[in-house]
PDB file of C-alpha atoms in Angstrom:
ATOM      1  CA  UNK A   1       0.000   0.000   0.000  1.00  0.00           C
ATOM      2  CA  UNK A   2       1.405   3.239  -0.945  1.00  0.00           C
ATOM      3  CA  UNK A   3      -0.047   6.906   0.238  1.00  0.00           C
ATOM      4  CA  UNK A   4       0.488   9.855  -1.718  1.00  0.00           C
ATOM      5  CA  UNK A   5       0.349  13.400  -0.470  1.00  0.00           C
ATOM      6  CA  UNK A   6       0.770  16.390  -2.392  1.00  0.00           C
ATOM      7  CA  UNK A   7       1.587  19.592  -1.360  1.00  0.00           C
ATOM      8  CA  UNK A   8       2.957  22.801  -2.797  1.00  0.00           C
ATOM      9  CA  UNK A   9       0.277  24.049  -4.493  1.00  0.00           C
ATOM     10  CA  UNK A  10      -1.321  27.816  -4.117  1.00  0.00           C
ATOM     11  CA  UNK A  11      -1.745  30.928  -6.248  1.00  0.00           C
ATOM     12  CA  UNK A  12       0.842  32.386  -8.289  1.00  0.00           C
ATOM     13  CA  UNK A  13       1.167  35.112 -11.470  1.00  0.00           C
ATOM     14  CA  UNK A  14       1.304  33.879 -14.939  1.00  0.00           C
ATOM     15  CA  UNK A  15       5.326  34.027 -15.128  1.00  0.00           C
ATOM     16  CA  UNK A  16       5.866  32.462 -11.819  1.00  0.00           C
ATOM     17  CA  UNK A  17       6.815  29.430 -10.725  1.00  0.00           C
ATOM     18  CA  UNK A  18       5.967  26.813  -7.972  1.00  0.00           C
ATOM     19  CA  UNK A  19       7.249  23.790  -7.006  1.00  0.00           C
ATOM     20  CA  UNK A  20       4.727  20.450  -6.405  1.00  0.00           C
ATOM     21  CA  UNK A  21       5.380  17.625  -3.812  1.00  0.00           C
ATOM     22  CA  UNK A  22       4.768  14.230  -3.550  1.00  0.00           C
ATOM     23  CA  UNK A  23       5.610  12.445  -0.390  1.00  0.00           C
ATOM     24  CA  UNK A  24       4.793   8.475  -0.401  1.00  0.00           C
ATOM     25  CA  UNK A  25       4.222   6.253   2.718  1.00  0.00           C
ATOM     26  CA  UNK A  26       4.892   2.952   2.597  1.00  0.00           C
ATOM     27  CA  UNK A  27       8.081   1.215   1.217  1.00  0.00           C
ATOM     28  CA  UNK A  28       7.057   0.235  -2.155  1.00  0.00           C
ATOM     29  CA  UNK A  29       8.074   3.691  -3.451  1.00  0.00           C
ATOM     30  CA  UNK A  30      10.953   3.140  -5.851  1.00  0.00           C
ATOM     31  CA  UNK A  31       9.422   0.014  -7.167  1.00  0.00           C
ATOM     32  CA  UNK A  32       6.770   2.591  -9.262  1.00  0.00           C
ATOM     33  CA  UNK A  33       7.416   5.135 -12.084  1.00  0.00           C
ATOM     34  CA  UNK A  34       5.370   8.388 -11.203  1.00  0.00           C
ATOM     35  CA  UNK A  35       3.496  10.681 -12.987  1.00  0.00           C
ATOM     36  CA  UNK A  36       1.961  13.762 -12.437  1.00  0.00           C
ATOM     37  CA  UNK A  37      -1.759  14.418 -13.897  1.00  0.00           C
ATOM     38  CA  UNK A  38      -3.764  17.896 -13.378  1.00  0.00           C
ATOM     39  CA  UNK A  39      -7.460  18.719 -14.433  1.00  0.00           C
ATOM     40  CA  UNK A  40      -8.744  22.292 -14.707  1.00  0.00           C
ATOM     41  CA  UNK A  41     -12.589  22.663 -13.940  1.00  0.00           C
ATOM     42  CA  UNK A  42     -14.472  21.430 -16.971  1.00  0.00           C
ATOM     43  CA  UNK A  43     -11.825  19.329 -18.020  1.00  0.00           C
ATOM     44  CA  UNK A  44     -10.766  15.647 -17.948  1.00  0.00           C
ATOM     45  CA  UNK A  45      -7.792  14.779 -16.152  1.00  0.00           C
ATOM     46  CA  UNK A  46      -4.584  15.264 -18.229  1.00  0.00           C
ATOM     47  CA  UNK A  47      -1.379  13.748 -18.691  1.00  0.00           C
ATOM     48  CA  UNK A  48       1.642  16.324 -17.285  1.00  0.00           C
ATOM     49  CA  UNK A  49       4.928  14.668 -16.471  1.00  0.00           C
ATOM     50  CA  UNK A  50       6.436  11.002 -15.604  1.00  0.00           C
ATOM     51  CA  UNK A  51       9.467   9.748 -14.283  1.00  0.00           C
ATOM     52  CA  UNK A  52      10.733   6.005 -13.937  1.00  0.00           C
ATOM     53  CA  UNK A  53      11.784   4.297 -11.158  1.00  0.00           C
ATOM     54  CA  UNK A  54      15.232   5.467 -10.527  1.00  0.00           C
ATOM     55  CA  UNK A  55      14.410   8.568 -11.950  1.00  0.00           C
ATOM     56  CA  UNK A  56      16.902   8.409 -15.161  1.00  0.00           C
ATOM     57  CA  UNK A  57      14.147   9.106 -17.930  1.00  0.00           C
ATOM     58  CA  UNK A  58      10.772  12.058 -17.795  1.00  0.00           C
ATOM     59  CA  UNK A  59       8.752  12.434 -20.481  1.00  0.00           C
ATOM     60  CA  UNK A  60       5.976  15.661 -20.524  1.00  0.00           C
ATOM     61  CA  UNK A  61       3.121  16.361 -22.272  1.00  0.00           C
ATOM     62  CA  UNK A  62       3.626  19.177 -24.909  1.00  0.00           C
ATOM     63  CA  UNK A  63       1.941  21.874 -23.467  1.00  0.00           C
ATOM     64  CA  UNK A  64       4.044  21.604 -20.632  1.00  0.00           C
ATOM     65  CA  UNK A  65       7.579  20.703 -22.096  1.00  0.00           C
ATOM     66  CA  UNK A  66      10.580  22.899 -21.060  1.00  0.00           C
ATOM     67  CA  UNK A  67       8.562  24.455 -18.206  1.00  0.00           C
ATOM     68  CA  UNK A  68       8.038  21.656 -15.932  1.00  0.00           C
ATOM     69  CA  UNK A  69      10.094  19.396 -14.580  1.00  0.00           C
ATOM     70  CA  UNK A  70       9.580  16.746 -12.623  1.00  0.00           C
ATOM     71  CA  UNK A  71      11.951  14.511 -10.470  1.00  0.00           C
ATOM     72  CA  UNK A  72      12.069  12.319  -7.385  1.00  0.00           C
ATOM     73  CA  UNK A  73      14.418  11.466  -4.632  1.00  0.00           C
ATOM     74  CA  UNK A  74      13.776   7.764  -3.694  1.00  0.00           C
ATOM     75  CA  UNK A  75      15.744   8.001  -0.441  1.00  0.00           C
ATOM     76  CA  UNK A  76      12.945  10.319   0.775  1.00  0.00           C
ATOM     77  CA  UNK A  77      10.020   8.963  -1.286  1.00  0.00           C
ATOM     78  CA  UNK A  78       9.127  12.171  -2.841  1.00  0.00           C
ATOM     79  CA  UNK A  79       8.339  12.997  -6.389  1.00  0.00           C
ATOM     80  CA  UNK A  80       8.544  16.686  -7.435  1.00  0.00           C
ATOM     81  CA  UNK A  81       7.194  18.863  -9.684  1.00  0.00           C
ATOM     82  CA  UNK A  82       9.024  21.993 -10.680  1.00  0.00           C
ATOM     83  CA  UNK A  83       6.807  24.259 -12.861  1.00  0.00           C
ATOM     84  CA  UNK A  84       8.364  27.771 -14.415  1.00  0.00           C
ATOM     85  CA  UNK A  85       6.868  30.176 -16.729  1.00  0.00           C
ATOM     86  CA  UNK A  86       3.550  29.499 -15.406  1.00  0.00           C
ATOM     87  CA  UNK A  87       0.446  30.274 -17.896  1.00  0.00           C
ATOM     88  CA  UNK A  88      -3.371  30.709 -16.827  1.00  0.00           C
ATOM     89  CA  UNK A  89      -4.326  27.422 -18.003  1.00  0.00           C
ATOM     90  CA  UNK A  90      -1.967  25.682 -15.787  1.00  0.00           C
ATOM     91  CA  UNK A  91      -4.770  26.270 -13.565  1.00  0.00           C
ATOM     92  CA  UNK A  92      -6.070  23.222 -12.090  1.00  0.00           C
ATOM     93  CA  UNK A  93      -6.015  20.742  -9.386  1.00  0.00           C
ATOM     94  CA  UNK A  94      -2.607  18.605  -9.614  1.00  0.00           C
ATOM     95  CA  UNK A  95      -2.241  15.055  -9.256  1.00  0.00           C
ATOM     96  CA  UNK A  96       0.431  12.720  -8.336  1.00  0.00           C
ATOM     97  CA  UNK A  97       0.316   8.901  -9.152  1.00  0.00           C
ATOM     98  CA  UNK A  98       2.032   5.996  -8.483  1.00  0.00           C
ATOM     99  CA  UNK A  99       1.564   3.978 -12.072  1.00  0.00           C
ATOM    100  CA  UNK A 100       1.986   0.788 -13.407  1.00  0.00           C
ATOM    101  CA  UNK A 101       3.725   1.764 -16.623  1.00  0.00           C
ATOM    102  CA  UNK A 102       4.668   4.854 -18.692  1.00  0.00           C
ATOM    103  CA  UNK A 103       2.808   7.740 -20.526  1.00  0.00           C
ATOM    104  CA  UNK A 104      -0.214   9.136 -20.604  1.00  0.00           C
ATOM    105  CA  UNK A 105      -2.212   6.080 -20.513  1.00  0.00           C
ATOM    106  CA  UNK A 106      -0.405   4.388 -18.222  1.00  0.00           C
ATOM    107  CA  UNK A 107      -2.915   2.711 -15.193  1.00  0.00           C
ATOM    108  CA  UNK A 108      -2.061   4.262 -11.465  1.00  0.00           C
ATOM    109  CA  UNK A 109      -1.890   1.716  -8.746  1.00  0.00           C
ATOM    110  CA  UNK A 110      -2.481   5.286  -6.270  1.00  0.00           C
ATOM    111  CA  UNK A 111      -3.406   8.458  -6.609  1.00  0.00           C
ATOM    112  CA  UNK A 112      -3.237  11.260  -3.855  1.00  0.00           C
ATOM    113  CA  UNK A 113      -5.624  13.731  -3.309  1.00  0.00           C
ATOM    114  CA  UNK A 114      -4.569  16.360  -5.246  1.00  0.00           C
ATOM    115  CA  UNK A 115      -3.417  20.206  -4.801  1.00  0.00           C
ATOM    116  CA  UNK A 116      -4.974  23.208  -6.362  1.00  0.00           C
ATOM    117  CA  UNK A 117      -2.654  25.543  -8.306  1.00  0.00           C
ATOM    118  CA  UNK A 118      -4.370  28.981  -9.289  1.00  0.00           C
ATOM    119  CA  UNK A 119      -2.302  31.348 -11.554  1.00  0.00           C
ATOM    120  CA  UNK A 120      -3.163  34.757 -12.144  1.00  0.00           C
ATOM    121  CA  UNK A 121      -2.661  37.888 -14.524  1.00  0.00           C
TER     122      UNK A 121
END
């Protein structure tokens, strides 16, 4: 069983930047890739960012790649997400998950509960 709790999250201007947490319980942690989903009000859930188990290979979504990166430090079971040049529809609740696989389609063995990020003009 693995817990996820994200943290991080909170209101920023479009241009900013914030960093996302992900702290895991339980010590199954490094035995998952992780990936970070988001979904803005209105919207399905959406594929962000993913990492593999030892954290040597990321892949993002488009509208996100070469502002956000994510990363993870197994030693303290935490996945991060770094997010710069922040636009307003990076607006939404963000997701961590611990999957079974890669990409966007990939199936999550956990999810935590989410944290909202709100960017303003």
């Amino acid at each position: 069983q693995v817990q996820l709790v994200e943290s991080g999250g909170g209101l920023v201007q479009a241009g900013g930047s914030l960093r996302l947490s992900c702290a895991a319980s339980g010590p199954t942690f490094s035995n998952y890739p992780m990936a970070w989903f988001r979904q803005a009000p209105g919207k399905e859930r959406e594929f962000v960012a993913d990492i593999t188990r030892g954290g040597a290979l990321t892949s993002y979504a488009d509208s996100v790649k070469g502002r956000f990166t994510v990363s993870r430090d197994n030693a303290k079971n935490t996945v991060y997400l770094q997010m710069s040049s922040l636009k307003l529809e990076d607006a939404a609740i963000y997701y961590c998950a611990a999957t079974y696989g890669l990409g966007p389609r990939a199936k999550a063995a956990y999810w935590g509960q989410g944290t909202q990020v709100t960017v303003s003009s």
